[in-house]
Each structure stands twice: as structure tokens, then as C-alpha cells.
GROMACS .gro file of C-alpha atoms in nm:
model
  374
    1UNK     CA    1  10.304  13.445  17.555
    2UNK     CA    2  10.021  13.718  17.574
    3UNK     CA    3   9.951  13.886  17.927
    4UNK     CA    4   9.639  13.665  18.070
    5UNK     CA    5   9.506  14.017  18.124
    6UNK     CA    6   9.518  14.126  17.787
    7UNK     CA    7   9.413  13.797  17.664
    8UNK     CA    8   9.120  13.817  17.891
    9UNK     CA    9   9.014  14.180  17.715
   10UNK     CA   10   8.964  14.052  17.363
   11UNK     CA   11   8.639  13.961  17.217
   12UNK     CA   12   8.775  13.696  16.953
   13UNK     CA   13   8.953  13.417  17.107
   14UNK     CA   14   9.152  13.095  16.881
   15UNK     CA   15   9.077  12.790  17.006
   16UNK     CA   16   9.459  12.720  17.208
   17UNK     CA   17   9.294  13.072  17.406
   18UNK     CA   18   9.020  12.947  17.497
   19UNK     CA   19   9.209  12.609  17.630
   20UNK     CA   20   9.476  12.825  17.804
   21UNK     CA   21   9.170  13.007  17.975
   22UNK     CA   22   9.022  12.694  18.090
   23UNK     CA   23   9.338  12.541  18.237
   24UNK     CA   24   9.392  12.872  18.490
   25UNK     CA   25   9.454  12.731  18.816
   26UNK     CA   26   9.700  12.956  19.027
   27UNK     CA   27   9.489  13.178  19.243
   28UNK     CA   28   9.601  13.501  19.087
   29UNK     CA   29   9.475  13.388  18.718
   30UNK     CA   30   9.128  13.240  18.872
   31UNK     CA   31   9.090  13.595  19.026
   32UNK     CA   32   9.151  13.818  18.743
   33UNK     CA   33   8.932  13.555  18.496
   34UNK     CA   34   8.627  13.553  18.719
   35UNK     CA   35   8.651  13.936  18.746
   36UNK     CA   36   8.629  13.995  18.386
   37UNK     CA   37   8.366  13.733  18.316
   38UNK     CA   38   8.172  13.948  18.589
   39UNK     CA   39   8.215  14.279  18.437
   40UNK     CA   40   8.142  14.142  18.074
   41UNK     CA   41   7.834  14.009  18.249
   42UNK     CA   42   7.740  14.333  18.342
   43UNK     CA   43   7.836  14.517  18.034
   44UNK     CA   44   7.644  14.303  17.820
   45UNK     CA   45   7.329  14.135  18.089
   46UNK     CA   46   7.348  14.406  18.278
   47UNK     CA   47   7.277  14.379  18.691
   48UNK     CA   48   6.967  14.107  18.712
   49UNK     CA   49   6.969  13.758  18.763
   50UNK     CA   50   6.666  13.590  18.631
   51UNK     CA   51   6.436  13.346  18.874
   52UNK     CA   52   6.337  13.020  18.661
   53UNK     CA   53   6.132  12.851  18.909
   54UNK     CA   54   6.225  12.463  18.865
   55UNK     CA   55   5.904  12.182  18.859
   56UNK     CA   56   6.023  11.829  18.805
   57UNK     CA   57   5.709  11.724  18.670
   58UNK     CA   58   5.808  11.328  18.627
   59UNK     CA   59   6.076  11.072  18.650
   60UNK     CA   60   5.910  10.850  18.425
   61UNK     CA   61   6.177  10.847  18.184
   62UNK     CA   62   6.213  10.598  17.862
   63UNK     CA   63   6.578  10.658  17.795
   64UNK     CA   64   6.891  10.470  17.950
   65UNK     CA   65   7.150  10.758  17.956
   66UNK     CA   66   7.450  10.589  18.144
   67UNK     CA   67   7.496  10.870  18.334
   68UNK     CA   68   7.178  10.971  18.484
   69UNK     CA   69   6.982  10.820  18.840
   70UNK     CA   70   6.661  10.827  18.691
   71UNK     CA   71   6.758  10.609  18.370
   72UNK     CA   72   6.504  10.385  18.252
   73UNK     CA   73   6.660  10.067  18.408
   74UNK     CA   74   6.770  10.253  18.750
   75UNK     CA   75   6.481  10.024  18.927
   76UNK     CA   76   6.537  10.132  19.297
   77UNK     CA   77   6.371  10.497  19.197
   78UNK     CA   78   6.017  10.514  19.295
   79UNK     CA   79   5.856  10.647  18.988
   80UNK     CA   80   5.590  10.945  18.986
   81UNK     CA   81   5.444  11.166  18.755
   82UNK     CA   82   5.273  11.499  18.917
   83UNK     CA   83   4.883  11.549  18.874
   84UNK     CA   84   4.791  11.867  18.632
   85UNK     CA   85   4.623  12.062  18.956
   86UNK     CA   86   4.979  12.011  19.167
   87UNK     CA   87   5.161  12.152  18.878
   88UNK     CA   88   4.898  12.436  18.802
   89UNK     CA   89   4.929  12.491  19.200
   90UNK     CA   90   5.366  12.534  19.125
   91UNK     CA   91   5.316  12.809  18.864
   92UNK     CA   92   5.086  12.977  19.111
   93UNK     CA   93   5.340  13.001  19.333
   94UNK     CA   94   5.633  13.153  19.118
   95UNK     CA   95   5.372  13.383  19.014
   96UNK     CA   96   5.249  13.487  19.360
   97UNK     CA   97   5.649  13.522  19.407
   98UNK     CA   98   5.750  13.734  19.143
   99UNK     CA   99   5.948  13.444  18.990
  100UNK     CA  100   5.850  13.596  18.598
  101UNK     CA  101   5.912  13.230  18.474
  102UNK     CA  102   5.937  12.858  18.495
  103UNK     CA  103   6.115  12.550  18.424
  104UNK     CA  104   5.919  12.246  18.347
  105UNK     CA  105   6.145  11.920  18.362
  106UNK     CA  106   6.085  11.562  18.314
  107UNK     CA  107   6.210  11.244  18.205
  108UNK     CA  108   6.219  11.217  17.843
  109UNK     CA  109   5.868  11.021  17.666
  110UNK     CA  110   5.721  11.043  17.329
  111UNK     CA  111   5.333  10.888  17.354
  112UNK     CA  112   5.074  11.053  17.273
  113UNK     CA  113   4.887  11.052  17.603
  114UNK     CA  114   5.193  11.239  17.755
  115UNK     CA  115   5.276  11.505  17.449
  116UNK     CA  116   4.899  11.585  17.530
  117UNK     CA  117   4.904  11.636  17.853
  118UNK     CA  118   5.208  11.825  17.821
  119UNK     CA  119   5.027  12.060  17.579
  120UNK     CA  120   4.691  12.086  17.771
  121UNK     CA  121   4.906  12.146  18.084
  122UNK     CA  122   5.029  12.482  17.886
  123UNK     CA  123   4.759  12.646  17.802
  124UNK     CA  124   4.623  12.604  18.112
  125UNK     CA  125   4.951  12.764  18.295
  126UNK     CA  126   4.945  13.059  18.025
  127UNK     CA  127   4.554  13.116  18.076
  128UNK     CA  128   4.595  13.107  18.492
  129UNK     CA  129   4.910  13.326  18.463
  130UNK     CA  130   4.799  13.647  18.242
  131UNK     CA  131   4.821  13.924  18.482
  132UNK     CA  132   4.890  14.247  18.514
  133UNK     CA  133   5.291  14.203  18.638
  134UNK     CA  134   5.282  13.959  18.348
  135UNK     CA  135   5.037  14.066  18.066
  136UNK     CA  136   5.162  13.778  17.878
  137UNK     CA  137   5.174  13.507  18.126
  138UNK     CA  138   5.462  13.316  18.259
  139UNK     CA  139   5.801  13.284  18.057
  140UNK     CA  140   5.812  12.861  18.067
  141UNK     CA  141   6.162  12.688  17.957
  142UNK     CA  142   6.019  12.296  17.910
  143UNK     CA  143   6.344  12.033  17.892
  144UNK     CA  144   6.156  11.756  17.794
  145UNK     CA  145   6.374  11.596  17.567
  146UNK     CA  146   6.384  11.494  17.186
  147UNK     CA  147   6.069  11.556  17.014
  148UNK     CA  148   5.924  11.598  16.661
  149UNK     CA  149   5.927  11.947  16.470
  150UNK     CA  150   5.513  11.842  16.522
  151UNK     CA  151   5.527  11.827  16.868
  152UNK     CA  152   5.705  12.154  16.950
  153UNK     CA  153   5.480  12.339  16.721
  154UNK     CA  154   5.213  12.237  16.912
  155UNK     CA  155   5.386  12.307  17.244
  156UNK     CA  156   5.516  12.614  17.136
  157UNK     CA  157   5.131  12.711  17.016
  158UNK     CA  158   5.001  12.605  17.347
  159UNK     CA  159   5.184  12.809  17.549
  160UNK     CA  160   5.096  13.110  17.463
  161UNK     CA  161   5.343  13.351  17.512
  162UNK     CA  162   5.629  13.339  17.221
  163UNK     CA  163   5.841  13.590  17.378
  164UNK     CA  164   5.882  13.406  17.673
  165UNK     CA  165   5.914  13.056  17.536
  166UNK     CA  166   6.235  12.836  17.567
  167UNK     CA  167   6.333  12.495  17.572
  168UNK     CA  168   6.665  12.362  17.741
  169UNK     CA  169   6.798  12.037  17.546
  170UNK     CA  170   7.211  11.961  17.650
  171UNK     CA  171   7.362  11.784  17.402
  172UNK     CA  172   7.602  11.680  17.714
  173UNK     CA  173   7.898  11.657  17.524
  174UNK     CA  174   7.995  11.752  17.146
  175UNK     CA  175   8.276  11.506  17.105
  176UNK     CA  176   8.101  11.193  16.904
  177UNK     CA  177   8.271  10.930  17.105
  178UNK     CA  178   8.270  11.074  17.445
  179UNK     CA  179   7.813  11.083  17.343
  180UNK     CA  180   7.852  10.776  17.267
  181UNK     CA  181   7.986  10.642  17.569
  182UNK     CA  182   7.758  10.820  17.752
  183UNK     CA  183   7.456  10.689  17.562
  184UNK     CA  184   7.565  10.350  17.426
  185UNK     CA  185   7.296  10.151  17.609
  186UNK     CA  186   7.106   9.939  17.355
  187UNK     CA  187   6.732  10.013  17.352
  188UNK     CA  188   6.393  10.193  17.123
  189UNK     CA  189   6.491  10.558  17.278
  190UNK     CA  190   6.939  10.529  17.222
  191UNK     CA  191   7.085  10.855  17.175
  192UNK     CA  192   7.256  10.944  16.874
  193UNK     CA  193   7.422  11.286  16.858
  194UNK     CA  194   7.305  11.409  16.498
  195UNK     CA  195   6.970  11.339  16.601
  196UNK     CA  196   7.022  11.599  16.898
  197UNK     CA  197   7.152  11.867  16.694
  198UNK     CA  198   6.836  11.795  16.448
  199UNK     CA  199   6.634  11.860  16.740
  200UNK     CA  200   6.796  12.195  16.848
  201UNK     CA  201   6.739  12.288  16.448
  202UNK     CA  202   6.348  12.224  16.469
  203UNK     CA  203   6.295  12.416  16.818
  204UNK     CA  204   6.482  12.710  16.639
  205UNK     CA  205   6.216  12.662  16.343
  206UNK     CA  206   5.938  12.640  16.608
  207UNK     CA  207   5.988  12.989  16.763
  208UNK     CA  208   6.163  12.865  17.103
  209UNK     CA  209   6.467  13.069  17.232
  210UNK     CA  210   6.726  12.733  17.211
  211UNK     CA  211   6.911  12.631  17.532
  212UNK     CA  212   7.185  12.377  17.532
  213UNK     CA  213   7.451  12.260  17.732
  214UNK     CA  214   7.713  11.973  17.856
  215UNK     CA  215   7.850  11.828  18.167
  216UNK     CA  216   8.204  11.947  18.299
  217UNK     CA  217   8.483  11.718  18.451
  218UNK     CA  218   8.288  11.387  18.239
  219UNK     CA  219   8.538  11.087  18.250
  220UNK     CA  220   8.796  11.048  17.948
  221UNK     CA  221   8.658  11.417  17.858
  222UNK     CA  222   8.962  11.666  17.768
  223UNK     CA  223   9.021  12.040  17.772
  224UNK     CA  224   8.961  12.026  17.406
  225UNK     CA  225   8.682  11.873  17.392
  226UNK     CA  226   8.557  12.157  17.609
  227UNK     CA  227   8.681  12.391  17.381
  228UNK     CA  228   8.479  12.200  17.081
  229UNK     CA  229   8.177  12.241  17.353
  230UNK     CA  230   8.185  12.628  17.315
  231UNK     CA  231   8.218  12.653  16.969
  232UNK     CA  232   7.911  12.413  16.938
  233UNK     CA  233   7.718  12.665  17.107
  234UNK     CA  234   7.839  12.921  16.858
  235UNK     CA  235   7.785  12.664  16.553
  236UNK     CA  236   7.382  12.611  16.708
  237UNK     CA  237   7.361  12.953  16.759
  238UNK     CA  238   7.263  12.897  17.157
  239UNK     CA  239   7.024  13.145  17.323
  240UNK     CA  240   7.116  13.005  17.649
  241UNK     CA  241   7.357  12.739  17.808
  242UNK     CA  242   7.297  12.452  18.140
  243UNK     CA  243   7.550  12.312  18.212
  244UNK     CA  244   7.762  12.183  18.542
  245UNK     CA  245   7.983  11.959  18.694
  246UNK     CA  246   7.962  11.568  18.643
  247UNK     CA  247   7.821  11.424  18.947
  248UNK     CA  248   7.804  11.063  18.995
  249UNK     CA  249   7.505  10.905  19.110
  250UNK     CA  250   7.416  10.560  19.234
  251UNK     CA  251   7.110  10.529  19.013
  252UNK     CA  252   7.349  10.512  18.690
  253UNK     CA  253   7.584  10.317  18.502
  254UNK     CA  254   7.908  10.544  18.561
  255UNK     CA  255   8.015  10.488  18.932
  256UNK     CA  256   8.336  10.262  18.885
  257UNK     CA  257   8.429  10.544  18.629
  258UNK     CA  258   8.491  10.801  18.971
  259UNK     CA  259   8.506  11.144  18.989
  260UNK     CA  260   8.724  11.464  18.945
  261UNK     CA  261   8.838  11.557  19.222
  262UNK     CA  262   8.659  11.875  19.404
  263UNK     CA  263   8.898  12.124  19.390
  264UNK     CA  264   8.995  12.046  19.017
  265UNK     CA  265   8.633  11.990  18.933
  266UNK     CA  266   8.511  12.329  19.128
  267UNK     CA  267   8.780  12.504  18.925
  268UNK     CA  268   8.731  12.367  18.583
  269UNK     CA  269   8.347  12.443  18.614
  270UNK     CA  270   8.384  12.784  18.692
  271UNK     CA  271   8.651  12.807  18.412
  272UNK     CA  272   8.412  12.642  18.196
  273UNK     CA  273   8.118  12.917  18.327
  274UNK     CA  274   8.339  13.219  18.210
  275UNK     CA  275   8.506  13.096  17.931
  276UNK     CA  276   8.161  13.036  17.778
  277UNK     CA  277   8.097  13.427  17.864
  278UNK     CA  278   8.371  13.561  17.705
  279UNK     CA  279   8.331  13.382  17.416
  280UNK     CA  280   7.937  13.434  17.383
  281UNK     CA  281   7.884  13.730  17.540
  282UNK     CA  282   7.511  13.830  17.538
  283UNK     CA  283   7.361  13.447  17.589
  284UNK     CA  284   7.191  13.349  17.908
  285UNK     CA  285   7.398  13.168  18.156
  286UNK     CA  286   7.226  12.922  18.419
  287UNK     CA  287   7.379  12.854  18.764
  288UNK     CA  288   7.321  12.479  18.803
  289UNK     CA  289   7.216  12.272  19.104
  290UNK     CA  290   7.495  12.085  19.061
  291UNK     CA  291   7.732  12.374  19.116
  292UNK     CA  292   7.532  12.388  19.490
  293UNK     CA  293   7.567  12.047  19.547
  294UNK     CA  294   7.955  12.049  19.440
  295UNK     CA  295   7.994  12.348  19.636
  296UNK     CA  296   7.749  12.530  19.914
  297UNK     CA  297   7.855  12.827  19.773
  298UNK     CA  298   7.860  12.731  19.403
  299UNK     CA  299   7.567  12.926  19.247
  300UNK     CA  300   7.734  13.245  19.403
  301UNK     CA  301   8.035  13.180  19.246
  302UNK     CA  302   7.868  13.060  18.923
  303UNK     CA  303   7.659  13.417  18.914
  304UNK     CA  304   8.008  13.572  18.976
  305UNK     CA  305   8.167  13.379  18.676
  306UNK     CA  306   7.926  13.478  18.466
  307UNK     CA  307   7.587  13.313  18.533
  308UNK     CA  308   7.242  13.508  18.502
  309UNK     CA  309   6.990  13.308  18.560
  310UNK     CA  310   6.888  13.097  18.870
  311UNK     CA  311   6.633  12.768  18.864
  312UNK     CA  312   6.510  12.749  19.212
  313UNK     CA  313   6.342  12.401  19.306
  314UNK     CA  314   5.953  12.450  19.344
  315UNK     CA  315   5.885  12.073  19.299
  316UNK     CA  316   5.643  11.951  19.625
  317UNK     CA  317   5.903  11.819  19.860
  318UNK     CA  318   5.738  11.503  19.850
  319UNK     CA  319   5.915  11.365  19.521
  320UNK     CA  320   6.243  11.559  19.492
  321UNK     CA  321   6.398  11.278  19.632
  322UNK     CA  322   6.283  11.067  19.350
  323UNK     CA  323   6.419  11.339  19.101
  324UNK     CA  324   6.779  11.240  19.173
  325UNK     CA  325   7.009  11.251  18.871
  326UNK     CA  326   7.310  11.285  19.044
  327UNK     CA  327   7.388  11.203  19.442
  328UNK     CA  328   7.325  11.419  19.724
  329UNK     CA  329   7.146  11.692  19.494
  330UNK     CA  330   7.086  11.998  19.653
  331UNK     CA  331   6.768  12.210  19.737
  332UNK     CA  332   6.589  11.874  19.806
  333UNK     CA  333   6.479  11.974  20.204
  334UNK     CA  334   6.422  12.373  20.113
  335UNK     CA  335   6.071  12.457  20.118
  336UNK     CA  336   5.948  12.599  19.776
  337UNK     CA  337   5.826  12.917  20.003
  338UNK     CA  338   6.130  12.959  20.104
  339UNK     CA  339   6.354  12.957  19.794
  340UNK     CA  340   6.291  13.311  19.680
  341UNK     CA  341   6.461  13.421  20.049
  342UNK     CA  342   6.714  13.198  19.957
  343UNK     CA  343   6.766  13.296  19.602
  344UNK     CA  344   6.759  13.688  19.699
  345UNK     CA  345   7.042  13.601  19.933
  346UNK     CA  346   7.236  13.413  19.667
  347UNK     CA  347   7.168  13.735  19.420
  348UNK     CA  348   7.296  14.019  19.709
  349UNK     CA  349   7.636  13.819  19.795
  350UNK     CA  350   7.704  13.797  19.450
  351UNK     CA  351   7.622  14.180  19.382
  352UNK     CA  352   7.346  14.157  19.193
  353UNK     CA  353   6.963  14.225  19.202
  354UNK     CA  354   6.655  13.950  19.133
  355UNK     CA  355   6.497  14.054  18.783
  356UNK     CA  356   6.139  14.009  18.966
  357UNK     CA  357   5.840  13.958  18.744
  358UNK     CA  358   6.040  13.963  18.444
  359UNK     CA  359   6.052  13.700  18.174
  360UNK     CA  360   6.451  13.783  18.127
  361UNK     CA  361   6.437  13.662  17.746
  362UNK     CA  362   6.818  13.580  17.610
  363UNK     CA  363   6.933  13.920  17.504
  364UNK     CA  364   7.120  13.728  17.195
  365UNK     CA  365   6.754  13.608  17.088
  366UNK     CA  366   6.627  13.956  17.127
  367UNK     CA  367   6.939  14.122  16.907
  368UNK     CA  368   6.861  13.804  16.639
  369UNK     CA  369   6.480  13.844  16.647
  370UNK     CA  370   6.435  14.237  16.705
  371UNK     CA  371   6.213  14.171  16.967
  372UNK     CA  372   6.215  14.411  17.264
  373UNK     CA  373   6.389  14.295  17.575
  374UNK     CA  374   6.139  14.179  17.897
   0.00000   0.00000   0.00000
């Protein structure tokens, strides 16, 4: 069998490599991958770690994901949607901060009233946030779900600012039965997995730079179906990946399905974190909440697996709590003025330096679009 190490050097890897890389366990073999998912980080990303400043605008949410707290029929979550002038007052403050960018998140709806809203909301962020740090205005990553091709055209137009504009839509898990099982609750908004990569096709046609992503440790989920994961992102052509650790929550359907266990999970998520490195290289890499609520120190060890980019919470403390997908998430009691100490912390453990009032595009979008890096 090849030397991990040398294994660990190539740039091409067959898909029983990529398996063998995400079954390390022994502490030795964990070492030497997260080192080299590091360097390859800093090769390729170089030394920044890009702020993403996180607004959960609404929990409203018409879909019944089995998975999820804030599924449509979860009735013990006390719904909310934020006003415009709460949200506007959010951007403010990752601008004021340096943050470069934000991350607009919601429960997934199709009317009419909200599409609007959602596109009013962005040209008012893009007009407030034109300054001279940011001459084009905020980067903004909106995971808002499955739309039409119409509907991000006109987000992507009312934004503003096409070389900071992204969108974040997981497909959760590539293997057709595993999505279905995760979204096989009858109703008008059922998930059906060719519909998702359709949707990750028209937000390439509409200009965004395409995130997707799955969940780690998911039950009946196998190291080759994480393997499959990867070379989904290579099939879609990913810009950048979210993904973490399965977390059970409560609010969902899943609970009497359990858990990985932490260690195992911990491990496999990292595993999971540098794998997908190695194998794309130059892509954008988030460090999840989940990671933090898995693990106190999991975004450090997600930025030193391979992670660039950080989503601090800036919601108003007053409805994180409703914004639970998953148990016990973290970040819900930090104050939004205090998450860029926080985050700066996070960043200098880990060895690296906050990419302050910089949109931090996907340097695989730039090298596919030949636009210049910001």
C-alpha cells in the first residue's frame, strides 16, 4: 500500500484514496492529513480567512426536511421574519466591522410577496454599503433555497455587485436514497434531488459564484457515499462548499435515528474538511457552526483542516433561538459586537489573518471567470 504521506502529496486521487483518506483515525495519520490540508490551504488560498457575517433573516420555512428544527410542521418554534430596517441595521454592522461580506439565510419560500422583498431588501444593502473600503458594496452569499432561473436573475440584478455575489444551496447528500430519506415527507414544497442540481445549473447561468454542500456522520450514510459527495462538487463545478456534522435536533423528524458518536463524528468531519481540499484545491471552504457546537474548538480545527472562510452570527439575539436547526447551536448568547473579537481569536490560534474588508471571491471562480481576485 502507498505511504499515507506520499498519498497525501498527489493532486489526483481514485476514488478507494479518497475513502482510505477519510477513514484515518490513528493519531499519527490525523496529524500528518490535517498538516497537508493546511499547507495546500496556504499554497493555493493563501493566509486569510474570510468574515461572512451570518443574518438569519426568517424561520418561516414551507419545506418539511426531516432533518431540520425549523421544518414546516416543527410547531413548538416561534416563527419570525426580521423587518427590512433590522436587517439594513445587520449589514451596517459587518460593514462598520470590516466584515467585507454577508450571509443572508432563511427558511426556504417561493411567493411573490417574499421573492420581492428579498430583492428590494438587496438593492437597498448594495446602495447603503458602497464605500470607499468597499467601492462595490458588500459581497452577500443568500441561501434561500430552490428558486426559478427568474428569480435569481432578478436577485442577482438587485444586488448589485456581481463580483461579490454567491449563493449557498447543499444538496445535503448526493446518494439518491439517502435524499430521499431525508426529504420523503409528503407535501407542495418535497425535495427531489434532480431538481436541486437543476437549481445549482441556473445560479451558475445567473452569474452567482455556486456554493454547495452535505451533512457528515448522516444515519445509514457510508464512506462512499462521501466519496460520491466530493466528486459531486467536482461534477457541479462548486465555487465553494458548507458543510458539517449531522446534529440532531428536537424540532425534526430524525431523533430515534441517534447520533455518531463525538469522537468518530469530530474525526470524520475534519476528514471530510480536508479530503474535500485536497481534492478541490482552490474552492472556498466554510467552517460551520456546527463544527462549534460539536466541538468548542471546532472552527479552529476546521480552519486548520482546510477551511477559509468564517460565518459569524450577526442575527439580533432576540430570535437566534428560534433559528435552531440542530440542538444546542452555538453562537446563540455572543453579542453580534462581539463576534469579530471572537472570530480574530479563532483566525490567530489557527495561524492565520482576518481578510478584513475584502469580499474573498472563490479563487476557482476567479481562475474560471478571469476576474481579478478581491
Amino acid at each position: 500500500m502507498k505511504a499515507l504521506d506520499d498519498l497525501l502529496a498527489q493532486t489526483e486521487f481514485t476514488d478507494e484514496e479518497v475513502a482510505r483518506i477519510l477513514r484515518i483515525r490513528t493519531p499519527e495519520e490525523a496529524d500528518l492529513l490535517q498538516r497537508r490540508a493546511y499547507d495546500l490551504t496556504t499554497r493555493e488560498m493563501g493566509p486569510n480567512v474570510y468574515l461572512r457575517g451570518l443574518i438569519e433573516i426568517s424561520n418561516v420555512c414551507t419545506a418539511n426536511c426531516r432533518y431540520c428544527g425549523i421544518r414546516k410542521a416543527n410547531h413548538n418554534v416561534e416563527r419570525y421574519t426580521l423587518p427590512r430596517e433590522t436587517i439594513l441595521e445587520c449589514a451596517r454592522l459587518a460593514l462598520e466591522n470590516g466584515y467585507g461580506s454577508i450571509a443572508i439565510q432563511a427558511g426556504e419560500r417561493r411567493d411573490p410577496k417574499w421573492v420581492t422583498f428579498i430583492g428590494e431588501l438587496l438593492r437597498d444593502i448594495h446602495e447603503m454599503s458602497c464605500t470607499e473600503a468597499l467601492p462595490q458594496g458588500l459581497g452577500i452569499t443568500l441561501s434561500l433555497g430552490e428558486q426559478s432561473l427568474e428569480v435569481y436573475e432578478y436577485w442577482a440584478e438587485a444586488s448589485g455587485n456581481p463580483d461579490g455575489l454567491r449563493y449557498l444551496l447543499r444538496i445535503e447528500s448526493s446518494n439518491p436514497e439517502l435524499f430521499h430519506r431525508l426529504h420523503c415527507t409528503p407535501g407542495k414544497h418535497e425535495k427531489v434531488l434532480e431538481h436541486r442540481y437543476e437549481a445549482l445549473v441556473n445560479l451558475r447561468k445567473a452569474g452567482y459564484q455556486v456554493g454547495t454542500g452535505v451533512m457528515i456522520g448522516l444515519p445509514g450514510q457510508t464512506i462512499e457515499d462521501l466519496v460520491q459527495d466530493i466528486r459531486t462538487f467536482e461534477k457541479v463545478g462548486a465555487d465553494m462548499i458548507g458543510m458539517g456534522p449531522y446534529l440532531t435536533s428536537l424540532g425534526a423528524d430524525m431523533v430515534s435515528l441517534g447520533q455518531m458518536p463525538h469522537d468518530d463524528l469530530l474525526q470524520l468531519s475534519l476528514n471530510m474538511i480536508a479530503a474535500t481540499r485536497l481534492v478541490l484545491r482552490n474552492v472556498n471552504i466554510a467552517a460551520a457552526t456546527a463544527l462549534e457546537t460539536l466541538e468548542p474548538r471546532g472552527r479552529i480545527m476546521g480552519i486548520l483542516h482546510g477551511c477559509n472562510v468564517v460565518m459569524p452570527n450577526i442575527t439580533p439575539q432576540m430570535t437566534r433561538a428560534s433559528y435552531q436547526l440542530y440542538d444546542n447551536k452555538a453562537g446563540t448568547e455572543v453579542g453580534a459586537e462581539s463576534n469579530i473579537l471572537v472570530e480574530n481569536d479563532i483566525v490567530r490560534i489557527a495561524h492565520r489573518t482576518l481578510g478584513l474588508n475584502r469580499l474573498g471571491s472563490s479563487l476557482r471562480w476567479v481562475e474560471r471567470t478571469g476576474r481579478p481576485a478581491n
